[in-house]
Amino acid sequence: MMKAVVFPGDKKVEIREVPIPSPGGGEVLIKMKASAICRSDMSLYYGSDAVVGGEAAKSGCIHPGHEPAGEIVQVGEGVTRFKEGDRVAVYLAVGCGECANCKSGYRMFCPEWKCIGFDQHGGDADYMVVPAENCMRIPDRMSYLVAAVSTDAVGTLYHAQKRLAISGRDTLVIFGMGPMGGAGVMVAKGLGATVIAVDMLDERLEVAKELGADYVINGKEDVLARVMEITGGRGADAARRTPPIP
């Protein structure tokens, strides 16, 4: 048996004793080491309409945690890319594996997609089972905590900026210096961009500067005017809104 978290709704949290799951074909069993809490999890906690997911997400029985990391302790039949003892983080989207979106790597657009932590059990438990293809091997020097947070906060911002083709030629404005906004600053600087960070809170703007932002603007100012001033009237090449998490 193992312990697992559930959100039955109405701001309630329960710890339940449930059987340790067994991996099926193409799946792995992971002993959890870290599982990040995301703002979207709060929809399950409050019992309102889940941010993503179908009927299972409304049941109050799903183990949340869509940003997990841990150690593989058992592999199912047909799994060859991973072995027991591998340290992994887990990607949240489970697709059919056959459609064009799945084969191109965009499982979140699969018509049959399921979200770990909403449609099926996530990482807020002692163990979880996921498809091996959802696992991402992490280096020994990376902590499980960093790996868990990076799956969503860093991965989302990295993908968005790669789609925007951000490079050293660009000036990027990022609105909202919560965890994802801060990750966006680091990613943009890694890609060589000039970064303008915008937030309503000065303390978060200070953090943005520590993370590498070239300019910071308090949202109480005339943001557009400041951006035009900073860029010599040219304006930004791209902008990204990342709502801060309280």
Short mmCIF file of C-alpha atoms in Angstrom, two decimals:
data_model
loop_
_atom_site.label_atom_id
_atom_site.label_comp_id
_atom_site.label_asym_id
_atom_site.label_seq_id
_atom_site.Cartn_x
_atom_site.Cartn_y
_atom_site.Cartn_z
CA MET A 1 0.00 0.00 0.00
CA MET A 2 1.01 3.63 -0.47
CA LYS A 3 -0.18 7.08 0.51
CA ALA A 4 -1.75 9.39 -2.07
CA VAL A 5 -3.30 12.86 -2.04
CA VAL A 6 -6.78 13.56 -3.36
CA PHE A 7 -8.77 16.80 -3.59
CA PRO A 8 -12.43 15.87 -2.97
CA GLY A 9 -13.38 19.53 -3.47
CA ASP A 10 -14.57 22.39 -1.29
CA LYS A 11 -11.01 23.18 -0.17
CA LYS A 12 -10.46 19.73 1.29
CA VAL A 13 -7.31 17.61 1.12
CA GLU A 14 -7.24 13.91 1.99
CA ILE A 15 -4.39 11.44 2.34
CA ARG A 16 -5.57 7.97 1.36
CA GLU A 17 -4.03 4.50 1.59
CA VAL A 18 -4.24 2.91 -1.86
CA PRO A 19 -2.56 -0.03 -3.60
CA ILE A 20 0.79 0.56 -5.29
CA PRO A 21 0.04 0.44 -9.04
CA SER A 22 1.76 -1.97 -11.43
CA PRO A 23 3.12 -0.86 -14.80
CA GLY A 24 1.54 -2.33 -17.90
CA GLY A 25 3.10 -2.73 -21.30
CA GLY A 26 5.12 0.34 -22.28
CA GLU A 27 4.76 1.83 -18.79
CA VAL A 28 7.05 2.45 -15.82
CA LEU A 29 6.49 2.65 -12.07
CA ILE A 30 8.12 5.71 -10.51
CA LYS A 31 8.88 6.28 -6.84
CA MET A 32 8.10 9.95 -6.39
CA LYS A 33 10.75 12.33 -5.12
CA ALA A 34 9.17 15.71 -5.94
CA SER A 35 5.87 17.00 -7.29
CA ALA A 36 5.31 20.70 -7.90
CA ILE A 37 2.06 22.49 -7.06
CA CYS A 38 0.67 24.57 -9.92
CA ARG A 39 -2.03 27.23 -9.92
CA SER A 40 -4.16 24.93 -12.09
CA ASP A 41 -4.22 22.38 -9.25
CA MET A 42 -6.24 24.90 -7.25
CA SER A 43 -9.27 24.23 -9.46
CA LEU A 44 -9.28 20.67 -8.11
CA TYR A 45 -8.74 21.91 -4.56
CA TYR A 46 -11.70 24.31 -4.75
CA GLY A 47 -13.81 21.74 -6.56
CA SER A 48 -14.67 24.12 -9.39
CA ASP A 49 -14.43 23.22 -13.06
CA ALA A 50 -11.00 21.73 -13.63
CA VAL A 51 -8.66 23.74 -15.83
CA VAL A 52 -8.18 20.67 -18.03
CA GLY A 53 -9.52 17.13 -18.04
CA GLY A 54 -12.81 15.35 -18.36
CA GLU A 55 -15.08 13.54 -15.94
CA ALA A 56 -12.21 11.96 -14.00
CA ALA A 57 -10.90 15.40 -13.06
CA LYS A 58 -14.29 16.20 -11.51
CA SER A 59 -14.46 12.99 -9.49
CA GLY A 60 -12.34 14.12 -6.54
CA CYS A 61 -10.50 10.78 -6.71
CA ILE A 62 -7.57 11.57 -9.01
CA HIS A 63 -4.13 11.97 -7.46
CA PRO A 64 -3.05 15.46 -8.58
CA GLY A 65 0.48 16.44 -9.55
CA HIS A 66 1.24 17.10 -13.21
CA GLU A 67 4.83 18.25 -12.61
CA PRO A 68 6.48 15.17 -11.03
CA ALA A 69 9.97 13.72 -10.85
CA GLY A 70 11.29 10.55 -9.30
CA GLU A 71 13.17 7.26 -9.70
CA ILE A 72 12.01 4.40 -11.88
CA VAL A 73 11.64 1.26 -9.74
CA GLN A 74 9.94 -1.07 -12.22
CA VAL A 75 9.54 -1.21 -15.99
CA GLY A 76 6.71 -2.83 -17.88
CA GLU A 77 6.88 -5.18 -20.80
CA GLY A 78 8.43 -3.68 -23.92
CA VAL A 79 10.21 -0.81 -22.19
CA THR A 80 13.81 -0.65 -23.41
CA ARG A 81 14.76 3.02 -23.18
CA PHE A 82 14.61 3.14 -19.38
CA LYS A 83 15.67 0.86 -16.56
CA GLU A 84 15.30 0.60 -12.80
CA GLY A 85 17.21 3.38 -11.03
CA ASP A 86 16.85 5.97 -13.81
CA ARG A 87 16.09 9.48 -12.57
CA VAL A 88 13.27 11.05 -14.59
CA ALA A 89 10.85 13.93 -14.83
CA VAL A 90 7.42 13.34 -16.35
CA TYR A 91 5.67 15.15 -19.20
CA LEU A 92 1.97 15.65 -18.52
CA ALA A 93 0.27 14.89 -21.86
CA VAL A 94 -0.74 11.32 -22.72
CA GLY A 95 -1.93 10.87 -26.29
CA CYS A 96 -3.11 8.03 -28.50
CA GLY A 97 0.35 7.72 -30.03
CA GLU A 98 -0.99 7.23 -33.53
CA CYS A 99 -2.43 10.53 -34.75
CA ALA A 100 -0.43 13.19 -36.59
CA ASN A 101 -0.24 15.40 -33.50
CA CYS A 102 1.18 12.60 -31.33
CA LYS A 103 3.71 11.60 -33.95
CA SER A 104 4.88 15.19 -34.30
CA GLY A 105 5.38 15.52 -30.55
CA TYR A 106 2.25 17.57 -29.82
CA ARG A 107 0.36 15.06 -27.71
CA MET A 108 -1.57 17.88 -26.01
CA PHE A 109 -3.41 18.38 -29.33
CA CYS A 110 -4.39 14.72 -29.65
CA PRO A 111 -8.21 14.38 -29.84
CA GLU A 112 -7.95 11.65 -27.19
CA TRP A 113 -5.33 13.30 -24.97
CA LYS A 114 -5.35 12.82 -21.21
CA CYS A 115 -3.59 14.99 -18.65
CA ILE A 116 -1.59 13.42 -15.86
CA GLY A 117 -2.84 14.75 -12.54
CA PHE A 118 -6.28 15.53 -13.94
CA ASP A 119 -7.49 12.64 -16.11
CA GLN A 120 -5.20 10.02 -14.60
CA HIS A 121 -3.19 9.75 -11.42
CA GLY A 122 -0.32 12.19 -10.98
CA GLY A 123 2.69 12.63 -8.76
CA ASP A 124 1.15 13.58 -5.41
CA ALA A 125 1.58 10.03 -4.15
CA ASP A 126 4.35 7.67 -3.12
CA TYR A 127 4.31 6.04 -6.58
CA MET A 128 2.83 6.65 -10.00
CA VAL A 129 2.59 4.76 -13.29
CA VAL A 130 3.09 6.56 -16.60
CA PRO A 131 3.92 5.65 -20.19
CA ALA A 132 7.67 5.35 -20.61
CA GLU A 133 7.49 7.80 -23.52
CA ASN A 134 6.40 10.51 -21.07
CA CYS A 135 9.63 10.19 -19.08
CA MET A 136 12.56 12.55 -19.52
CA ARG A 137 15.89 11.43 -18.09
CA ILE A 138 17.46 14.05 -15.81
CA PRO A 139 21.16 14.53 -15.08
CA ASP A 140 22.63 13.53 -11.73
CA ARG A 141 23.55 17.12 -10.97
CA MET A 142 19.91 18.25 -11.21
CA SER A 143 17.79 17.88 -8.08
CA TYR A 144 14.39 16.23 -8.28
CA LEU A 145 12.81 19.49 -7.11
CA VAL A 146 14.35 21.49 -9.95
CA ALA A 147 13.42 18.75 -12.42
CA ALA A 148 9.78 18.76 -11.31
CA VAL A 149 9.40 22.53 -11.58
CA SER A 150 11.24 22.61 -14.90
CA THR A 151 8.75 20.34 -16.66
CA ASP A 152 6.11 23.06 -16.77
CA ALA A 153 7.65 26.38 -15.80
CA VAL A 154 10.79 26.08 -17.91
CA GLY A 155 9.52 23.72 -20.58
CA THR A 156 6.48 25.81 -21.44
CA LEU A 157 8.47 29.01 -21.75
CA TYR A 158 11.27 27.36 -23.71
CA HIS A 159 8.82 25.88 -26.20
CA ALA A 160 6.97 29.18 -26.62
CA GLN A 161 10.18 31.07 -27.28
CA LYS A 162 11.47 28.47 -29.72
CA ARG A 163 8.17 28.76 -31.61
CA LEU A 164 8.70 32.53 -31.67
CA ALA A 165 12.29 31.95 -32.87
CA ILE A 166 13.64 34.22 -30.12
CA SER A 167 17.35 34.95 -30.56
CA GLY A 168 19.99 37.58 -29.93
CA ARG A 169 18.32 39.81 -32.52
CA ASP A 170 15.19 40.23 -30.44
CA THR A 171 13.81 42.35 -27.63
CA LEU A 172 11.25 40.36 -25.67
CA VAL A 173 8.73 41.78 -23.18
CA ILE A 174 7.49 39.38 -20.50
CA PHE A 175 4.43 40.41 -18.50
CA GLY A 176 4.08 38.83 -15.05
CA MET A 177 7.09 37.87 -12.97
CA GLY A 178 5.71 34.83 -11.20
CA PRO A 179 7.60 31.52 -11.42
CA MET A 180 6.85 31.07 -15.13
CA GLY A 181 7.69 34.68 -15.93
CA GLY A 182 11.00 34.29 -14.12
CA ALA A 183 11.70 31.11 -16.06
CA GLY A 184 10.88 33.01 -19.23
CA VAL A 185 13.53 35.59 -18.37
CA MET A 186 16.16 32.89 -17.91
CA VAL A 187 15.21 31.13 -21.13
CA ALA A 188 15.22 34.37 -23.13
CA LYS A 189 18.64 35.33 -21.79
CA GLY A 190 19.90 31.85 -22.63
CA LEU A 191 18.71 32.42 -26.21
CA GLY A 192 20.51 35.78 -26.28
CA ALA A 193 17.53 38.15 -26.26
CA THR A 194 17.23 41.54 -24.63
CA VAL A 195 14.55 41.14 -21.96
CA ILE A 196 12.08 43.68 -20.58
CA ALA A 197 10.23 42.40 -17.50
CA VAL A 198 6.89 43.88 -16.40
CA ASP A 199 5.09 43.35 -13.09
CA MET A 200 3.05 45.31 -10.58
CA LEU A 201 5.27 44.32 -7.63
CA ASP A 202 8.70 45.88 -7.21
CA GLU A 203 10.03 42.88 -5.28
CA ARG A 204 9.28 40.63 -8.22
CA LEU A 205 10.98 43.06 -10.55
CA GLU A 206 14.06 42.84 -8.33
CA VAL A 207 14.02 39.07 -8.74
CA ALA A 208 13.65 39.54 -12.50
CA LYS A 209 16.82 41.64 -12.52
CA GLU A 210 18.64 38.94 -10.57
CA LEU A 211 17.52 36.41 -13.17
CA GLY A 212 18.95 38.52 -15.98
CA ALA A 213 16.28 40.97 -17.14
CA ASP A 214 17.90 43.91 -18.90
CA TYR A 215 15.07 46.33 -18.07
CA VAL A 216 12.17 46.24 -15.61
CA ILE A 217 8.93 48.21 -15.72
CA ASN A 218 6.34 48.55 -12.99
CA GLY A 219 2.92 48.05 -14.56
CA LYS A 220 1.66 51.20 -12.86
CA GLU A 221 3.73 53.17 -15.35
CA ASP A 222 2.87 53.73 -19.01
CA VAL A 223 4.32 50.40 -20.13
CA LEU A 224 3.99 51.02 -23.85
CA ALA A 225 5.73 54.37 -23.58
CA ARG A 226 8.58 52.84 -21.58
CA VAL A 227 8.98 49.99 -24.06
CA MET A 228 9.14 52.47 -26.94
CA GLU A 229 11.67 54.54 -25.01
CA ILE A 230 13.86 51.52 -24.26
CA THR A 231 13.77 50.31 -27.86
CA GLY A 232 14.32 53.72 -29.44
CA GLY A 233 10.80 53.83 -30.88
CA ARG A 234 11.07 50.45 -32.57
CA GLY A 235 8.98 48.48 -30.09
CA ALA A 236 9.44 44.91 -28.92
CA ASP A 237 9.89 42.00 -31.31
CA ALA A 238 7.76 39.68 -29.17
CA ALA A 239 5.76 39.69 -25.95
CA ARG A 240 4.66 36.96 -23.58
CA ARG A 241 2.06 37.21 -20.83
CA THR A 242 2.65 34.89 -17.89
CA PRO A 243 0.18 35.58 -15.06
CA PRO A 244 2.02 35.63 -11.72
CA ILE A 245 1.10 33.05 -9.09
CA PRO A 246 0.21 34.62 -5.73
#
